[in-house]
Amino acid sequence: MRISSTSWFARVVAFPLVLLGLAAGASPAQAQAADPYHPAARDTLSVEAYQGWKQFELNCSRCHGEYAVGTSFAPALVVSLRNGGTIPTKEIFIQTVCAGRPEKGMPSWCALGLEMDKINNIYAYVKGRADGKIHAGRPAAKAADPGKPQS
């Protein structure tokens, strides 16, 4: 018995489509187990804190460590911004970021053109990490409030 080329082609095309259908129906837990390199977000942040996370990872993490945990040459900001830490207020944080600490190798981010709204967003993220409200790991952003104008 010979299989027609049309029947063979239909089977070859149908098999991957069936597999895709099964994959689409997988539960989030199954999808998580299948992709350990892209874990699900642990926290859902305000838009401001999420933008702060992105700016922190872009501008600050190379020295202060991923998720603000510090490195061998820059302090852990999760410790510095805690109550009783070396950066006790938002104003001191902004002053430090803007002026930098040239004697320690930290540039003046305001002189480099980092805008104040981005610095405020970075503070929102790092302060949340310091207060234990934001865990280490990639966060998700809350959906923007439709009644609130986008900045």
Short mmCIF file of N, CA and C in Angstrom, two decimals:
data_model
loop_
_atom_site.label_atom_id
_atom_site.label_comp_id
_atom_site.label_asym_id
_atom_site.label_seq_id
_atom_site.Cartn_x
_atom_site.Cartn_y
_atom_site.Cartn_z
N MET A 1 0.84 -1.16 0.00
CA MET A 1 0.00 0.00 0.00
C MET A 1 0.89 1.23 0.00
N ARG A 2 0.65 2.13 -0.90
CA ARG A 2 1.47 3.32 -1.07
C ARG A 2 0.71 4.53 -0.51
N ILE A 3 1.44 5.36 0.27
CA ILE A 3 0.85 6.57 0.82
C ILE A 3 1.02 7.67 -0.22
N SER A 4 -0.06 8.37 -0.50
CA SER A 4 0.04 9.45 -1.49
C SER A 4 0.88 10.59 -0.93
N SER A 5 1.47 11.37 -1.83
CA SER A 5 2.30 12.48 -1.40
C SER A 5 1.47 13.53 -0.67
N THR A 6 0.22 13.68 -1.03
CA THR A 6 -0.65 14.65 -0.35
C THR A 6 -0.89 14.21 1.09
N SER A 7 -1.16 12.94 1.31
CA SER A 7 -1.38 12.41 2.65
C SER A 7 -0.11 12.54 3.49
N TRP A 8 1.03 12.23 2.93
CA TRP A 8 2.31 12.33 3.64
C TRP A 8 2.57 13.78 4.04
N PHE A 9 2.33 14.71 3.10
CA PHE A 9 2.55 16.13 3.38
C PHE A 9 1.62 16.61 4.50
N ALA A 10 0.37 16.18 4.47
CA ALA A 10 -0.60 16.58 5.49
C ALA A 10 -0.16 16.10 6.87
N ARG A 11 0.37 14.90 6.94
CA ARG A 11 0.84 14.38 8.23
C ARG A 11 2.06 15.15 8.72
N VAL A 12 2.97 15.49 7.83
CA VAL A 12 4.18 16.22 8.22
C VAL A 12 3.81 17.61 8.73
N VAL A 13 2.85 18.25 8.08
CA VAL A 13 2.42 19.58 8.50
C VAL A 13 1.58 19.51 9.77
N ALA A 14 0.75 18.52 9.91
CA ALA A 14 -0.16 18.42 11.05
C ALA A 14 0.58 18.12 12.35
N PHE A 15 1.62 17.31 12.32
CA PHE A 15 2.32 16.93 13.54
C PHE A 15 2.86 18.13 14.31
N PRO A 16 3.62 19.04 13.69
CA PRO A 16 4.08 20.21 14.45
C PRO A 16 2.94 21.09 14.95
N LEU A 17 1.86 21.19 14.18
CA LEU A 17 0.73 21.99 14.62
C LEU A 17 0.08 21.40 15.86
N VAL A 18 -0.01 20.09 15.91
CA VAL A 18 -0.55 19.43 17.10
C VAL A 18 0.36 19.70 18.30
N LEU A 19 1.67 19.61 18.11
CA LEU A 19 2.60 19.89 19.20
C LEU A 19 2.48 21.34 19.68
N LEU A 20 2.32 22.26 18.74
CA LEU A 20 2.14 23.66 19.12
C LEU A 20 0.86 23.85 19.93
N GLY A 21 -0.16 23.17 19.55
CA GLY A 21 -1.42 23.25 20.29
C GLY A 21 -1.27 22.74 21.71
N LEU A 22 -0.53 21.66 21.87
CA LEU A 22 -0.28 21.14 23.21
C LEU A 22 0.55 22.11 24.02
N ALA A 23 1.55 22.71 23.39
CA ALA A 23 2.40 23.67 24.09
C ALA A 23 1.61 24.90 24.50
N ALA A 24 0.70 25.34 23.66
CA ALA A 24 -0.11 26.52 23.98
C ALA A 24 -1.02 26.25 25.17
N GLY A 25 -1.40 25.01 25.37
CA GLY A 25 -2.27 24.67 26.48
C GLY A 25 -1.52 24.35 27.76
N ALA A 26 -0.20 24.47 27.75
CA ALA A 26 0.59 24.15 28.93
C ALA A 26 0.30 25.15 30.04
N SER A 27 0.30 24.68 31.25
CA SER A 27 0.08 25.57 32.39
C SER A 27 1.33 26.43 32.61
N PRO A 28 1.19 27.56 33.32
CA PRO A 28 2.37 28.39 33.61
C PRO A 28 3.46 27.63 34.37
N ALA A 29 3.05 26.73 35.27
CA ALA A 29 4.05 25.95 36.00
C ALA A 29 4.84 25.05 35.06
N GLN A 30 4.14 24.45 34.09
CA GLN A 30 4.83 23.62 33.11
C GLN A 30 5.75 24.46 32.24
N ALA A 31 5.28 25.63 31.84
CA ALA A 31 6.11 26.52 31.02
C ALA A 31 7.33 26.97 31.82
N GLN A 32 7.15 27.26 33.12
CA GLN A 32 8.27 27.68 33.98
C GLN A 32 9.30 26.56 34.07
N ALA A 33 8.86 25.35 34.27
CA ALA A 33 9.78 24.23 34.38
C ALA A 33 10.51 23.99 33.07
N ALA A 34 9.86 24.31 31.97
CA ALA A 34 10.47 24.10 30.67
C ALA A 34 11.51 25.16 30.33
N ASP A 35 11.49 26.33 31.00
CA ASP A 35 12.41 27.41 30.67
C ASP A 35 13.06 27.99 31.93
N PRO A 36 14.07 27.32 32.46
CA PRO A 36 14.70 27.80 33.70
C PRO A 36 15.51 29.07 33.51
N TYR A 37 15.79 29.46 32.27
CA TYR A 37 16.60 30.65 32.01
C TYR A 37 15.77 31.93 31.99
N HIS A 38 14.47 31.82 31.98
CA HIS A 38 13.59 32.98 31.97
C HIS A 38 12.51 32.79 33.04
N PRO A 39 12.91 32.88 34.31
CA PRO A 39 11.93 32.65 35.37
C PRO A 39 10.85 33.73 35.39
N ALA A 40 9.73 33.36 35.92
CA ALA A 40 8.62 34.31 36.05
C ALA A 40 8.99 35.40 37.04
N ALA A 41 8.43 36.57 36.85
CA ALA A 41 8.68 37.69 37.75
C ALA A 41 8.16 37.36 39.15
N ARG A 42 8.94 37.75 40.17
CA ARG A 42 8.51 37.51 41.55
C ARG A 42 7.65 38.64 42.07
N ASP A 43 7.91 39.86 41.59
CA ASP A 43 7.20 41.03 42.08
C ASP A 43 6.61 41.80 40.91
N THR A 44 5.49 42.45 41.16
CA THR A 44 4.89 43.36 40.18
C THR A 44 5.01 44.76 40.77
N LEU A 45 5.74 45.61 40.06
CA LEU A 45 6.08 46.94 40.56
C LEU A 45 5.24 48.02 39.92
N SER A 46 5.22 49.17 40.59
CA SER A 46 4.63 50.36 39.97
C SER A 46 5.44 50.65 38.71
N VAL A 47 4.86 51.40 37.81
CA VAL A 47 5.56 51.76 36.58
C VAL A 47 6.85 52.50 36.92
N GLU A 48 6.81 53.38 37.92
CA GLU A 48 8.00 54.15 38.30
C GLU A 48 9.11 53.23 38.81
N ALA A 49 8.79 52.32 39.72
CA ALA A 49 9.80 51.41 40.26
C ALA A 49 10.33 50.47 39.18
N TYR A 50 9.46 50.04 38.27
CA TYR A 50 9.90 49.17 37.18
C TYR A 50 10.88 49.91 36.27
N GLN A 51 10.55 51.16 35.94
CA GLN A 51 11.49 51.96 35.14
C GLN A 51 12.79 52.18 35.91
N GLY A 52 12.69 52.33 37.23
CA GLY A 52 13.88 52.46 38.07
C GLY A 52 14.74 51.21 38.02
N TRP A 53 14.10 50.04 38.02
CA TRP A 53 14.85 48.78 37.90
C TRP A 53 15.61 48.76 36.57
N LYS A 54 14.93 49.13 35.50
CA LYS A 54 15.59 49.13 34.18
C LYS A 54 16.76 50.10 34.16
N GLN A 55 16.57 51.30 34.70
CA GLN A 55 17.66 52.28 34.71
C GLN A 55 18.80 51.84 35.63
N PHE A 56 18.45 51.24 36.78
CA PHE A 56 19.49 50.74 37.69
C PHE A 56 20.33 49.68 36.99
N GLU A 57 19.68 48.72 36.36
CA GLU A 57 20.42 47.66 35.68
C GLU A 57 21.28 48.21 34.55
N LEU A 58 20.81 49.26 33.89
CA LEU A 58 21.54 49.87 32.79
C LEU A 58 22.73 50.71 33.27
N ASN A 59 22.52 51.50 34.32
CA ASN A 59 23.53 52.49 34.72
C ASN A 59 24.31 52.15 35.99
N CYS A 60 23.74 51.42 36.90
CA CYS A 60 24.32 51.28 38.23
C CYS A 60 24.83 49.88 38.56
N SER A 61 24.24 48.86 37.96
CA SER A 61 24.53 47.49 38.39
C SER A 61 25.96 47.05 38.10
N ARG A 62 26.61 47.65 37.11
CA ARG A 62 27.98 47.22 36.82
C ARG A 62 28.91 47.45 38.01
N CYS A 63 28.59 48.45 38.84
CA CYS A 63 29.40 48.70 40.04
C CYS A 63 28.70 48.22 41.31
N HIS A 64 27.41 48.51 41.44
CA HIS A 64 26.68 48.20 42.68
C HIS A 64 26.06 46.81 42.66
N GLY A 65 26.31 46.05 41.62
CA GLY A 65 25.84 44.68 41.55
C GLY A 65 24.41 44.57 41.07
N GLU A 66 24.14 43.44 40.44
CA GLU A 66 22.79 43.19 39.98
C GLU A 66 21.86 43.20 41.19
N TYR A 67 20.74 43.91 41.09
CA TYR A 67 19.72 44.02 42.13
C TYR A 67 20.22 44.76 43.36
N ALA A 68 21.29 45.56 43.22
CA ALA A 68 21.81 46.47 44.26
C ALA A 68 22.42 45.76 45.46
N VAL A 69 22.97 44.56 45.25
CA VAL A 69 23.54 43.80 46.36
C VAL A 69 25.02 44.08 46.59
N GLY A 70 25.62 44.97 45.81
CA GLY A 70 27.01 45.37 46.01
C GLY A 70 27.99 44.46 45.30
N THR A 71 29.22 44.95 45.24
CA THR A 71 30.34 44.21 44.64
C THR A 71 31.57 44.41 45.52
N SER A 72 32.70 43.94 45.05
CA SER A 72 33.94 44.11 45.82
C SER A 72 34.42 45.56 45.83
N PHE A 73 33.88 46.41 44.95
CA PHE A 73 34.37 47.80 44.89
C PHE A 73 33.28 48.86 45.00
N ALA A 74 32.04 48.49 45.19
CA ALA A 74 30.96 49.45 45.39
C ALA A 74 29.98 48.87 46.41
N PRO A 75 29.40 49.74 47.25
CA PRO A 75 28.55 49.23 48.34
C PRO A 75 27.23 48.65 47.87
N ALA A 76 26.68 47.82 48.74
CA ALA A 76 25.34 47.26 48.53
C ALA A 76 24.33 48.34 48.88
N LEU A 77 23.63 48.84 47.89
CA LEU A 77 22.66 49.90 48.14
C LEU A 77 21.46 49.39 48.93
N VAL A 78 21.21 48.09 48.90
CA VAL A 78 20.12 47.54 49.71
C VAL A 78 20.44 47.70 51.20
N VAL A 79 21.72 47.83 51.54
CA VAL A 79 22.13 48.08 52.92
C VAL A 79 22.19 49.59 53.18
N SER A 80 22.75 50.33 52.24
CA SER A 80 22.93 51.79 52.41
C SER A 80 21.61 52.52 52.59
N LEU A 81 20.54 52.07 51.93
CA LEU A 81 19.26 52.76 51.99
C LEU A 81 18.32 52.25 53.08
N ARG A 82 18.75 51.26 53.83
CA ARG A 82 17.93 50.78 54.95
C ARG A 82 17.90 51.83 56.04
N ASN A 83 16.93 51.72 56.94
CA ASN A 83 16.91 52.59 58.11
C ASN A 83 18.22 52.43 58.86
N GLY A 84 18.87 53.55 59.15
CA GLY A 84 20.16 53.51 59.82
C GLY A 84 21.33 53.34 58.87
N GLY A 85 21.07 53.29 57.57
CA GLY A 85 22.14 53.14 56.59
C GLY A 85 22.83 54.46 56.30
N THR A 86 23.82 54.41 55.43
CA THR A 86 24.62 55.60 55.12
C THR A 86 23.88 56.58 54.21
N ILE A 87 22.79 56.17 53.57
CA ILE A 87 21.96 57.04 52.72
C ILE A 87 20.55 57.02 53.31
N PRO A 88 20.31 57.79 54.39
CA PRO A 88 19.04 57.67 55.11
C PRO A 88 17.84 58.34 54.44
N THR A 89 18.07 59.28 53.50
CA THR A 89 16.94 59.99 52.90
C THR A 89 17.04 60.01 51.38
N LYS A 90 15.89 60.29 50.76
CA LYS A 90 15.84 60.42 49.30
C LYS A 90 16.71 61.59 48.85
N GLU A 91 16.71 62.67 49.60
CA GLU A 91 17.48 63.85 49.24
C GLU A 91 18.98 63.53 49.20
N ILE A 92 19.47 62.80 50.18
CA ILE A 92 20.89 62.43 50.20
C ILE A 92 21.21 61.48 49.05
N PHE A 93 20.28 60.57 48.73
CA PHE A 93 20.47 59.67 47.59
C PHE A 93 20.63 60.48 46.31
N ILE A 94 19.70 61.41 46.08
CA ILE A 94 19.74 62.22 44.87
C ILE A 94 21.01 63.07 44.82
N GLN A 95 21.37 63.66 45.94
CA GLN A 95 22.61 64.46 46.01
C GLN A 95 23.83 63.60 45.68
N THR A 96 23.88 62.39 46.20
CA THR A 96 25.01 61.49 45.96
C THR A 96 25.08 61.07 44.50
N VAL A 97 23.93 60.73 43.92
CA VAL A 97 23.90 60.32 42.52
C VAL A 97 24.29 61.49 41.62
N CYS A 98 23.75 62.68 41.90
CA CYS A 98 24.04 63.84 41.06
C CYS A 98 25.51 64.27 41.16
N ALA A 99 26.03 64.36 42.37
CA ALA A 99 27.42 64.81 42.56
C ALA A 99 28.42 63.70 42.31
N GLY A 100 28.00 62.46 42.52
CA GLY A 100 28.92 61.34 42.41
C GLY A 100 29.83 61.29 43.62
N ARG A 101 30.75 60.38 43.58
CA ARG A 101 31.81 60.27 44.60
C ARG A 101 33.12 60.05 43.83
N PRO A 102 33.63 61.12 43.21
CA PRO A 102 34.80 60.99 42.34
C PRO A 102 36.01 60.35 43.04
N GLU A 103 36.17 60.62 44.33
CA GLU A 103 37.29 60.04 45.07
C GLU A 103 37.19 58.52 45.18
N LYS A 104 35.97 57.98 44.98
CA LYS A 104 35.76 56.54 45.03
C LYS A 104 35.47 55.95 43.66
N GLY A 105 35.53 56.80 42.62
CA GLY A 105 35.33 56.31 41.27
C GLY A 105 33.90 56.40 40.76
N MET A 106 32.98 56.99 41.55
CA MET A 106 31.59 57.11 41.10
C MET A 106 31.43 58.43 40.35
N PRO A 107 30.96 58.36 39.11
CA PRO A 107 30.80 59.59 38.34
C PRO A 107 29.61 60.42 38.80
N SER A 108 29.61 61.68 38.41
CA SER A 108 28.45 62.55 38.61
C SER A 108 27.45 62.22 37.52
N TRP A 109 26.37 61.55 37.91
CA TRP A 109 25.40 61.13 36.91
C TRP A 109 24.62 62.30 36.34
N CYS A 110 24.43 63.36 37.09
CA CYS A 110 23.76 64.55 36.55
C CYS A 110 24.63 65.19 35.48
N ALA A 111 25.94 65.26 35.71
CA ALA A 111 26.85 65.82 34.71
C ALA A 111 26.88 64.95 33.45
N LEU A 112 26.62 63.66 33.60
CA LEU A 112 26.60 62.75 32.45
C LEU A 112 25.25 62.76 31.73
N GLY A 113 24.28 63.50 32.27
CA GLY A 113 23.01 63.66 31.57
C GLY A 113 21.88 62.76 32.05
N LEU A 114 22.04 62.08 33.17
CA LEU A 114 20.93 61.25 33.67
C LEU A 114 19.85 62.18 34.23
N GLU A 115 18.64 62.08 33.69
CA GLU A 115 17.56 62.99 34.06
C GLU A 115 17.02 62.70 35.46
N MET A 116 16.48 63.74 36.08
CA MET A 116 15.99 63.65 37.45
C MET A 116 14.85 62.62 37.59
N ASP A 117 13.97 62.52 36.59
CA ASP A 117 12.89 61.53 36.71
C ASP A 117 13.45 60.11 36.76
N LYS A 118 14.52 59.86 36.03
CA LYS A 118 15.15 58.53 36.06
C LYS A 118 15.81 58.28 37.41
N ILE A 119 16.44 59.30 37.98
CA ILE A 119 17.06 59.16 39.30
C ILE A 119 15.98 58.88 40.34
N ASN A 120 14.85 59.58 40.27
CA ASN A 120 13.75 59.32 41.21
C ASN A 120 13.22 57.90 41.05
N ASN A 121 13.13 57.41 39.82
CA ASN A 121 12.68 56.04 39.58
C ASN A 121 13.68 55.03 40.14
N ILE A 122 14.97 55.29 39.95
CA ILE A 122 16.00 54.41 40.52
C ILE A 122 15.85 54.36 42.03
N TYR A 123 15.62 55.52 42.65
CA TYR A 123 15.42 55.54 44.10
C TYR A 123 14.23 54.68 44.50
N ALA A 124 13.13 54.80 43.78
CA ALA A 124 11.93 54.01 44.11
C ALA A 124 12.24 52.53 44.07
N TYR A 125 13.01 52.09 43.08
CA TYR A 125 13.38 50.68 42.98
C TYR A 125 14.32 50.26 44.11
N VAL A 126 15.40 51.00 44.29
CA VAL A 126 16.42 50.61 45.29
C VAL A 126 15.85 50.70 46.70
N LYS A 127 15.04 51.70 46.97
CA LYS A 127 14.43 51.82 48.30
C LYS A 127 13.48 50.64 48.55
N GLY A 128 12.74 50.24 47.55
CA GLY A 128 11.89 49.06 47.68
C GLY A 128 12.70 47.81 47.97
N ARG A 129 13.86 47.68 47.31
CA ARG A 129 14.75 46.54 47.59
C ARG A 129 15.28 46.63 49.02
N ALA A 130 15.70 47.83 49.44
CA ALA A 130 16.26 48.00 50.79
C ALA A 130 15.22 47.71 51.87
N ASP A 131 13.97 48.07 51.61
CA ASP A 131 12.91 47.84 52.59
C ASP A 131 12.35 46.42 52.55
N GLY A 132 12.85 45.59 51.64
CA GLY A 132 12.39 44.21 51.54
C GLY A 132 11.07 44.05 50.82
N LYS A 133 10.60 45.10 50.16
CA LYS A 133 9.33 45.04 49.44
C LYS A 133 9.51 44.49 48.02
N ILE A 134 10.73 44.55 47.52
CA ILE A 134 11.04 44.05 46.17
C ILE A 134 12.14 43.01 46.31
N HIS A 135 11.91 41.84 45.77
CA HIS A 135 12.89 40.75 45.84
C HIS A 135 13.90 40.87 44.70
N ALA A 136 15.02 40.18 44.85
CA ALA A 136 15.99 40.08 43.76
C ALA A 136 15.34 39.31 42.62
N GLY A 137 15.69 39.65 41.42
CA GLY A 137 15.13 39.00 40.25
C GLY A 137 14.41 39.99 39.36
N ARG A 138 14.10 39.54 38.17
CA ARG A 138 13.42 40.40 37.21
C ARG A 138 11.98 40.64 37.65
N PRO A 139 11.60 41.91 37.81
CA PRO A 139 10.21 42.20 38.18
C PRO A 139 9.33 42.35 36.94
N ALA A 140 8.06 42.49 37.19
CA ALA A 140 7.09 42.83 36.15
C ALA A 140 6.54 44.20 36.47
N ALA A 141 6.03 44.89 35.47
CA ALA A 141 5.44 46.21 35.66
C ALA A 141 3.93 46.08 35.76
N LYS A 142 3.33 46.84 36.67
CA LYS A 142 1.88 46.92 36.72
C LYS A 142 1.40 47.61 35.47
N ALA A 143 0.23 47.26 35.04
CA ALA A 143 -0.37 47.96 33.91
C ALA A 143 -0.61 49.40 34.30
N ALA A 144 -0.34 50.29 33.38
CA ALA A 144 -0.53 51.71 33.65
C ALA A 144 -2.02 51.99 33.89
N ASP A 145 -2.29 52.93 34.78
CA ASP A 145 -3.65 53.35 35.06
C ASP A 145 -4.18 54.12 33.86
N PRO A 146 -5.28 53.66 33.23
CA PRO A 146 -5.76 54.33 32.04
C PRO A 146 -6.17 55.78 32.28
N GLY A 147 -6.52 56.14 33.51
CA GLY A 147 -6.92 57.51 33.81
C GLY A 147 -5.75 58.43 34.09
N LYS A 148 -4.56 57.85 34.23
CA LYS A 148 -3.39 58.66 34.58
C LYS A 148 -2.57 58.93 33.32
N PRO A 149 -2.21 60.19 33.09
CA PRO A 149 -1.40 60.49 31.89
C PRO A 149 -0.02 59.86 32.02
N GLN A 150 0.51 59.37 30.89
CA GLN A 150 1.84 58.76 30.85
C GLN A 150 2.90 59.83 30.87
N SER A 151 3.97 59.59 31.63
CA SER A 151 5.07 60.56 31.66
C SER A 151 6.11 60.26 30.63
#
